[in-house]
GROMACS .gro file of C-alpha atoms in nm:
model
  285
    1UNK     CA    1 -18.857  -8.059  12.812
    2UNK     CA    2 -19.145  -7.931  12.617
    3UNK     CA    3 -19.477  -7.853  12.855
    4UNK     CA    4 -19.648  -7.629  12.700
    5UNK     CA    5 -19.792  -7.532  12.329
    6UNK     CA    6 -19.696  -7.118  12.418
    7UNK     CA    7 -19.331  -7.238  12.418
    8UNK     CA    8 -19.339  -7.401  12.044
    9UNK     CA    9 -19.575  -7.088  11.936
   10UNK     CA   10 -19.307  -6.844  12.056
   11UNK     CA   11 -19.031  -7.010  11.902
   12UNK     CA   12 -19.233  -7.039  11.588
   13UNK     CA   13 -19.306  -6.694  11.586
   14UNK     CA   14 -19.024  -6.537  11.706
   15UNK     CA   15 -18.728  -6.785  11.679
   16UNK     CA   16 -18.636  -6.808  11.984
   17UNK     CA   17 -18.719  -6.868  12.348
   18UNK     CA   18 -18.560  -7.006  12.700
   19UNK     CA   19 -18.611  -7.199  12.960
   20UNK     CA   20 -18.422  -7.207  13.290
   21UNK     CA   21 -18.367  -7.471  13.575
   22UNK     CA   22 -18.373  -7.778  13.330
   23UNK     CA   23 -18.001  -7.901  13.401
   24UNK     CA   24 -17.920  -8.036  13.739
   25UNK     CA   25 -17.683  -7.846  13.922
   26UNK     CA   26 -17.455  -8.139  14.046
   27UNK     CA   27 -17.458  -8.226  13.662
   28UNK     CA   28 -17.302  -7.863  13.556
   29UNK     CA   29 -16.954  -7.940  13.683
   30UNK     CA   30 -16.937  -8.293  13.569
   31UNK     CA   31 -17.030  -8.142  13.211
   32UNK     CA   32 -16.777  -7.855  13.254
   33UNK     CA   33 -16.494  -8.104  13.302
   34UNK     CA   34 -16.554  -8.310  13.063
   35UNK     CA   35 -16.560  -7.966  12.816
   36UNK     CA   36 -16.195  -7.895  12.957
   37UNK     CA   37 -16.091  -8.173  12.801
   38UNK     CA   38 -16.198  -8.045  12.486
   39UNK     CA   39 -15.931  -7.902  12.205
   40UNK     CA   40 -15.825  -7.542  12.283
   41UNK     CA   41 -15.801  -7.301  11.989
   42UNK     CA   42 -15.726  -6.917  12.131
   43UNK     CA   43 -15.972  -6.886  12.373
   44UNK     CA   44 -16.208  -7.129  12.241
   45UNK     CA   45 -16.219  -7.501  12.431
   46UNK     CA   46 -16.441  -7.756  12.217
   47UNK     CA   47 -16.501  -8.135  12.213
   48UNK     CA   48 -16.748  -8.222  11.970
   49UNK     CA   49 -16.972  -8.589  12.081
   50UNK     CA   50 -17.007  -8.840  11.785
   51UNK     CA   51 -17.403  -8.830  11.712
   52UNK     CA   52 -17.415  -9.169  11.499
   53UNK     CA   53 -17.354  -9.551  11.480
   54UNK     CA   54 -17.097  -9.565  11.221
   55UNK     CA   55 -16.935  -9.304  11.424
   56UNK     CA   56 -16.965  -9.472  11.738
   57UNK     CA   57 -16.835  -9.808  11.577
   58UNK     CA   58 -16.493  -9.624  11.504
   59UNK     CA   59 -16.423  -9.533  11.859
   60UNK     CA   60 -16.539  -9.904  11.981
   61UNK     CA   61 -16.289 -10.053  11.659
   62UNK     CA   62 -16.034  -9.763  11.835
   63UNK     CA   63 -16.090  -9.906  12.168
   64UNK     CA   64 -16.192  -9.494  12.233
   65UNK     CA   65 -16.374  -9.587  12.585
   66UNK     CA   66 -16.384  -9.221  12.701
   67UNK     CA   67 -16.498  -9.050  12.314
   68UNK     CA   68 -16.746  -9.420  12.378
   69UNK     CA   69 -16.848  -9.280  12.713
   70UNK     CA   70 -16.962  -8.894  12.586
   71UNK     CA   71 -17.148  -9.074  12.334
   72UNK     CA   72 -17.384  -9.240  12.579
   73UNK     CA   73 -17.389  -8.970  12.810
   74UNK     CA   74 -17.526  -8.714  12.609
   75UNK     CA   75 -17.720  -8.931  12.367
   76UNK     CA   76 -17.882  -9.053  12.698
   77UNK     CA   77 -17.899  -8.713  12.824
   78UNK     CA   78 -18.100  -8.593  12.486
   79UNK     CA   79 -18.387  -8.943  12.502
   80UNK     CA   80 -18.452  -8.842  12.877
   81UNK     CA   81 -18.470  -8.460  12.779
   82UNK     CA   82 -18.682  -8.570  12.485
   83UNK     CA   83 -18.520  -8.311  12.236
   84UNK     CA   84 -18.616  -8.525  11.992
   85UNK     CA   85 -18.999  -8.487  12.031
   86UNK     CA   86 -18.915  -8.137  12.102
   87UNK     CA   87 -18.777  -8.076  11.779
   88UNK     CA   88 -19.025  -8.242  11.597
   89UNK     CA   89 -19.291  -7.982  11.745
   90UNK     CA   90 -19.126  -7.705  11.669
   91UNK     CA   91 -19.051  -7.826  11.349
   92UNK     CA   92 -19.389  -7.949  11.285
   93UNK     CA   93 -19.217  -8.271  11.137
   94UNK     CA   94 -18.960  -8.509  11.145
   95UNK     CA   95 -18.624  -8.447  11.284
   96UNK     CA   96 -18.256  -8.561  11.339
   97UNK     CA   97 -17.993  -8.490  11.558
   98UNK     CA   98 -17.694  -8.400  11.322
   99UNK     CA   99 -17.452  -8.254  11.617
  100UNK     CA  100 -17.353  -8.197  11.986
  101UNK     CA  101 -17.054  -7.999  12.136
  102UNK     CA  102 -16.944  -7.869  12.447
  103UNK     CA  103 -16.731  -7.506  12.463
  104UNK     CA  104 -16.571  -7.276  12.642
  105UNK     CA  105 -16.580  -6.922  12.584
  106UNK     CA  106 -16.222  -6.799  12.799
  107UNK     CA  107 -16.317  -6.461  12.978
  108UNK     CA  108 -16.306  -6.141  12.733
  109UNK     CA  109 -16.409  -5.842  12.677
  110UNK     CA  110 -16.422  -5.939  12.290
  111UNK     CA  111 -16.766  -6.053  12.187
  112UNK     CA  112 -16.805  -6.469  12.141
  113UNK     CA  113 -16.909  -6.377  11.779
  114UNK     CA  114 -17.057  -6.048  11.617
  115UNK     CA  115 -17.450  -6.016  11.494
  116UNK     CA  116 -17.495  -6.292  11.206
  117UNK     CA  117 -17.712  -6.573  11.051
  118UNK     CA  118 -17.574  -6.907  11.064
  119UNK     CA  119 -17.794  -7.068  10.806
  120UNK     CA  120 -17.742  -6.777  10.570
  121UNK     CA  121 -17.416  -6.990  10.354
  122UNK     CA  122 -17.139  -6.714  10.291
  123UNK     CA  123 -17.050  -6.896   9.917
  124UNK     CA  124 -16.838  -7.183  10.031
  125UNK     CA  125 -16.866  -7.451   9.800
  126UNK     CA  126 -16.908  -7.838   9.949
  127UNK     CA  127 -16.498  -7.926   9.896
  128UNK     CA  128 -16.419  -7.578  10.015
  129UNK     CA  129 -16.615  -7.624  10.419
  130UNK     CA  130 -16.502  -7.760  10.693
  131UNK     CA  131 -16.829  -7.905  10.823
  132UNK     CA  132 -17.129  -7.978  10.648
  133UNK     CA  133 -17.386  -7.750  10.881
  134UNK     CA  134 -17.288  -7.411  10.688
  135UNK     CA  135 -17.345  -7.542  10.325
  136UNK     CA  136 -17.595  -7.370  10.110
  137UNK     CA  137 -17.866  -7.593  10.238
  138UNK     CA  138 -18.253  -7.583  10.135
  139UNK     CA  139 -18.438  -7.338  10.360
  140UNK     CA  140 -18.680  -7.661  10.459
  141UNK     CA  141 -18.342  -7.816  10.598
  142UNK     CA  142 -18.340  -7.532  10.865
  143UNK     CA  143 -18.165  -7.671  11.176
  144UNK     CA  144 -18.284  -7.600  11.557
  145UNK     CA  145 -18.018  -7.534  11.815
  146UNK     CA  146 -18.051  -7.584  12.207
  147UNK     CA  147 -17.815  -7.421  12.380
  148UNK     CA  148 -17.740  -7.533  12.761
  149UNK     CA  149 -17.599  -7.258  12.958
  150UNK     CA  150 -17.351  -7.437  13.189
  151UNK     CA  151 -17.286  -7.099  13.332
  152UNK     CA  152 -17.515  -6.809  13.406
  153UNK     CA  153 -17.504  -6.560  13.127
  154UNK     CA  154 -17.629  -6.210  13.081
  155UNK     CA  155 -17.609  -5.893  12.886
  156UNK     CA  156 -17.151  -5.869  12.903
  157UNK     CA  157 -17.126  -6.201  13.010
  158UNK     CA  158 -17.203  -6.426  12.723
  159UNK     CA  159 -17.553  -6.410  12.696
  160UNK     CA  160 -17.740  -6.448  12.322
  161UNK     CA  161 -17.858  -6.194  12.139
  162UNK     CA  162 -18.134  -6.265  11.888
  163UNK     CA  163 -18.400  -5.983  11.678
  164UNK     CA  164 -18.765  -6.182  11.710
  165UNK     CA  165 -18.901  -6.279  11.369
  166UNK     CA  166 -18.575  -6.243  11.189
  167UNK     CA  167 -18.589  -6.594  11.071
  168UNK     CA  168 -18.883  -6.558  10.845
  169UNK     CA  169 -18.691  -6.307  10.657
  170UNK     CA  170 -18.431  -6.534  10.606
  171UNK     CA  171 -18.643  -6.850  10.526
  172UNK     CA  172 -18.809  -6.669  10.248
  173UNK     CA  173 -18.475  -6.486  10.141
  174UNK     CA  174 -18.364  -6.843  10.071
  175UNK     CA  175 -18.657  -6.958   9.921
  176UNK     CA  176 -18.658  -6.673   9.654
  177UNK     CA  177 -18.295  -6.786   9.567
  178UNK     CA  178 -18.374  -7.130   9.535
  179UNK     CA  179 -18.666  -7.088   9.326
  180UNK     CA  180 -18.406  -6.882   9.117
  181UNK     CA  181 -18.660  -6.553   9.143
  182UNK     CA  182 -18.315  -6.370   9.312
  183UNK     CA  183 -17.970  -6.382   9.204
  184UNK     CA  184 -17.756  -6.530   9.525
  185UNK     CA  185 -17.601  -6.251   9.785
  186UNK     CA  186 -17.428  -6.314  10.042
  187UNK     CA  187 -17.598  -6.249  10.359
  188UNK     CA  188 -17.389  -6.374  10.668
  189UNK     CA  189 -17.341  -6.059  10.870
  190UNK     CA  190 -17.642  -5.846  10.985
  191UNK     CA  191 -17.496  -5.543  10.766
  192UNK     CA  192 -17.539  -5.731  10.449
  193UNK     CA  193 -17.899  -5.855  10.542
  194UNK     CA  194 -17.967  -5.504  10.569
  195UNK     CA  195 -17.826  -5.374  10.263
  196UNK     CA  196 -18.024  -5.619  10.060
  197UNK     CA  197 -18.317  -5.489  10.203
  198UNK     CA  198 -18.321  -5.176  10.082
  199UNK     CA  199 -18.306  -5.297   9.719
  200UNK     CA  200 -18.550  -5.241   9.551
  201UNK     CA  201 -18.586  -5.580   9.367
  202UNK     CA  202 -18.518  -5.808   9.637
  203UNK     CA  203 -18.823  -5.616   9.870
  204UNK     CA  204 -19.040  -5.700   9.563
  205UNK     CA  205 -19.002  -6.041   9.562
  206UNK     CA  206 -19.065  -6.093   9.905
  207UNK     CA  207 -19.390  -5.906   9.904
  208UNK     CA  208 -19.484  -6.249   9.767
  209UNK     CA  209 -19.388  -6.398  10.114
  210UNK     CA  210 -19.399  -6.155  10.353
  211UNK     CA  211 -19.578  -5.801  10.411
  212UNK     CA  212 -19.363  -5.503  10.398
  213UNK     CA  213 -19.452  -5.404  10.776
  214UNK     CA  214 -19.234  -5.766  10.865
  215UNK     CA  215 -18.951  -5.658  10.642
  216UNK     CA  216 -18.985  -5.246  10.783
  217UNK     CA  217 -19.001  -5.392  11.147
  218UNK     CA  218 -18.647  -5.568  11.098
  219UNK     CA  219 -18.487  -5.289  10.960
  220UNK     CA  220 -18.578  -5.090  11.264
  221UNK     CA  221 -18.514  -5.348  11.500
  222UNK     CA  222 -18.158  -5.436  11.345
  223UNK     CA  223 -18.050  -5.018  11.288
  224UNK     CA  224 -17.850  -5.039  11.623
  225UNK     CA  225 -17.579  -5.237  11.373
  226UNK     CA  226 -17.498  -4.885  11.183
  227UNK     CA  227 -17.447  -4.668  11.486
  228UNK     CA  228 -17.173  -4.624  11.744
  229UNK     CA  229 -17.083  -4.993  11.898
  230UNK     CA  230 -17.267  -5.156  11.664
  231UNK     CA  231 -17.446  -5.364  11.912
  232UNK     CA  232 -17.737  -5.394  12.122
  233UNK     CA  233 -17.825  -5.534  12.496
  234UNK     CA  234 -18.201  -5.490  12.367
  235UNK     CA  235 -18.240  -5.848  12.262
  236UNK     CA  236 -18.028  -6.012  12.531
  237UNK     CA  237 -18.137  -6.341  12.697
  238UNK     CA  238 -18.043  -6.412  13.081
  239UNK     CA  239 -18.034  -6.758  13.105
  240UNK     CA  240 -17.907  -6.905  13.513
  241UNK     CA  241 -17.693  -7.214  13.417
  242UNK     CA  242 -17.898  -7.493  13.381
  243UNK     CA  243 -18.104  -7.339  13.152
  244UNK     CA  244 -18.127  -7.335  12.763
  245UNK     CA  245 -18.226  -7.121  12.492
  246UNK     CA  246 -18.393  -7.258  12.197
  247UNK     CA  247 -18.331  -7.126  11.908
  248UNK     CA  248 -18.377  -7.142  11.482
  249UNK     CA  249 -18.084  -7.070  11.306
  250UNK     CA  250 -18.166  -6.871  11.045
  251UNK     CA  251 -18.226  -6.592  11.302
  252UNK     CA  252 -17.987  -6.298  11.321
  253UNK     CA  253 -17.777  -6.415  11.669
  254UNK     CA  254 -17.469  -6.302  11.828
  255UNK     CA  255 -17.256  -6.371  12.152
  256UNK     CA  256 -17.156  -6.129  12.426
  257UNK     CA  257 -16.837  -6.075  12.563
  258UNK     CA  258 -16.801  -6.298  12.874
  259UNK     CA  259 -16.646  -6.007  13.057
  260UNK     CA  260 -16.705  -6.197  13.376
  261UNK     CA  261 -16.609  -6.585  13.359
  262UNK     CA  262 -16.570  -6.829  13.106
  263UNK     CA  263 -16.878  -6.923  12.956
  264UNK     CA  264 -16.924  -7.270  12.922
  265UNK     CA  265 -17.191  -7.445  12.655
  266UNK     CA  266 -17.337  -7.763  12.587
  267UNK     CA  267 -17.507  -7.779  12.210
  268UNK     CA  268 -17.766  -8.005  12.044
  269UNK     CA  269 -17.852  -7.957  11.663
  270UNK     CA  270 -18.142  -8.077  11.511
  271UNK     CA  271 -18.248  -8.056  11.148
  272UNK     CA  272 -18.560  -8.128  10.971
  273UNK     CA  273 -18.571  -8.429  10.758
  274UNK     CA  274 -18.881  -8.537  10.654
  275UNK     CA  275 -18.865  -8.376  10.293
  276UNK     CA  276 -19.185  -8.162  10.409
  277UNK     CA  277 -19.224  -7.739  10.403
  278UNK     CA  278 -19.156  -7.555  10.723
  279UNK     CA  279 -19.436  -7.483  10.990
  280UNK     CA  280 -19.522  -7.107  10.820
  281UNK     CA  281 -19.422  -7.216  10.477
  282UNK     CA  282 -19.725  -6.969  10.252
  283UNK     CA  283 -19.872  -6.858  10.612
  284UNK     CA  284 -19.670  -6.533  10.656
  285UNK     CA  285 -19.797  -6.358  10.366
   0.00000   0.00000   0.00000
């Protein structure tokens, strides 16, 4: 999916990037019905695909031919995508698939989900989540989403949201707390990010990581969050369905209301899993 080095350099240095027209159209419904089918929760629809063998063997032993069916479909649809190879780019390493999903956004006027950091662990303990992709894990376990717009989306309508360069904050954020130089905080929402960077201490340690300019750019770039709305269309990405945004999750990220239509998503995770550091591991400094 992959055809250039500019694309893995963006999302290296920013986090994020998109690219449109990579879905067939006469694919989009098929994938939007077989979302519908999905378990509804408010105005959330999801169906989540089983990603490995001993997974798959359960739904053969359970004679599941349609869960057996979405497991070749979109495993097939991720080899002849090559996500895989992607992933390992961007990574700059090995990588797994760990998840797919399909949702449905109902129409709103609510945003899908407010400015936050999914890789940022809010204190849940391993017996106390749900799922094991929001546990406290190791800032080289960072996990890559790409995100298949089955609809078009755009600043009100369920389009991303994501500040450039905010995942190097949180990389080395994490690192400092794993190396035990910072006392864990909580850092989920964009608000609390902030307010930990105006401590004192915490800005200290990462001037080992990072310049101050990096850390004085974010603050900037994420002030919108104390004012009126609290909310930006500044960092909105337009994606026509069919296309996909590529993004690392330790980036600040949010959802738009999709004022217009349901929005309707196809998901593929990847996480790193060769044991080695991260791409700019002691290169931002």
């Amino acid at each position: 999916m992959i055809k250039d080095d500019h694309i893995v350099t963006k999302i290296r240095n920013d986090g994020v990037v998109s690219i449109n027209n990579i879905i067939k159209k006469e694919d989009l419904e098929i994938y939007k019905k077989i979302t519908d089918k999905g378990k509804a929760v408010n105005k959330i629809q999801c169906l989540v695909i089983p990603t490995s063998k001993i997974s798959l063997g359960i739904k053969i032993l359970k004679l599941q031919f349609k869960k057996i069916f979405e497991y070749y479909k979109f495993k097939n649809l991720s080899k002849n995508l090559d996500l895989q190879n992607d992933a390992d780019l961007i990574f700059g390493g090995k990588s797994k698939l760990i998840y797919i999903d399909l949702y449905k956004s109902g129409k709103s006027t609510d945003s899908i989900i407010d400015w936050h950091c999914d890789q940022a662990y809010s204190g849940r303990s391993k017996e106390q989540s749900t799922d094991n992709l929001h546990l406290n894990t190791h800032p080289h376990e960072g996990v890559l989403k790409f995100f298949f717009c089955l609809t078009d989306v755009d600043s009100n309508n369920g389009c991303l949201g994501y500040i450039p360069k905010s995942h190097l904050i949180t990389y080395y954020l994490k690192i400092c707390f794993y190396k035990k130089e910072l006392k864990y905080e909580p850092f989920w929402k964009l608000t609390d990010m902030r307010k930990l960077l105006t401590k004192n201490y915490v800005r200290e340690k990462l001037a080992k990581y990072l310049k101050n300019e990096v850390i004085s750019e974010f603050m900037k770039d994420s002030s919108f969050v104390e004012n009126g709305n609290k909310d930006t269309n500044k960092y909105d990405i337009k994606v026509n369905a069919g296309g996909a945004v590529l993004f690392n999750e330790l980036g600040f990220h949010r959802g738009s209301s999709p004022s217009k239509e349901d929005r309707y998503a196809l998901r593929f995770f990847y996480q790193k899993n060769d044991g080695s550091k991260f791409f700019f591991e002691n290169k931002v400094n």
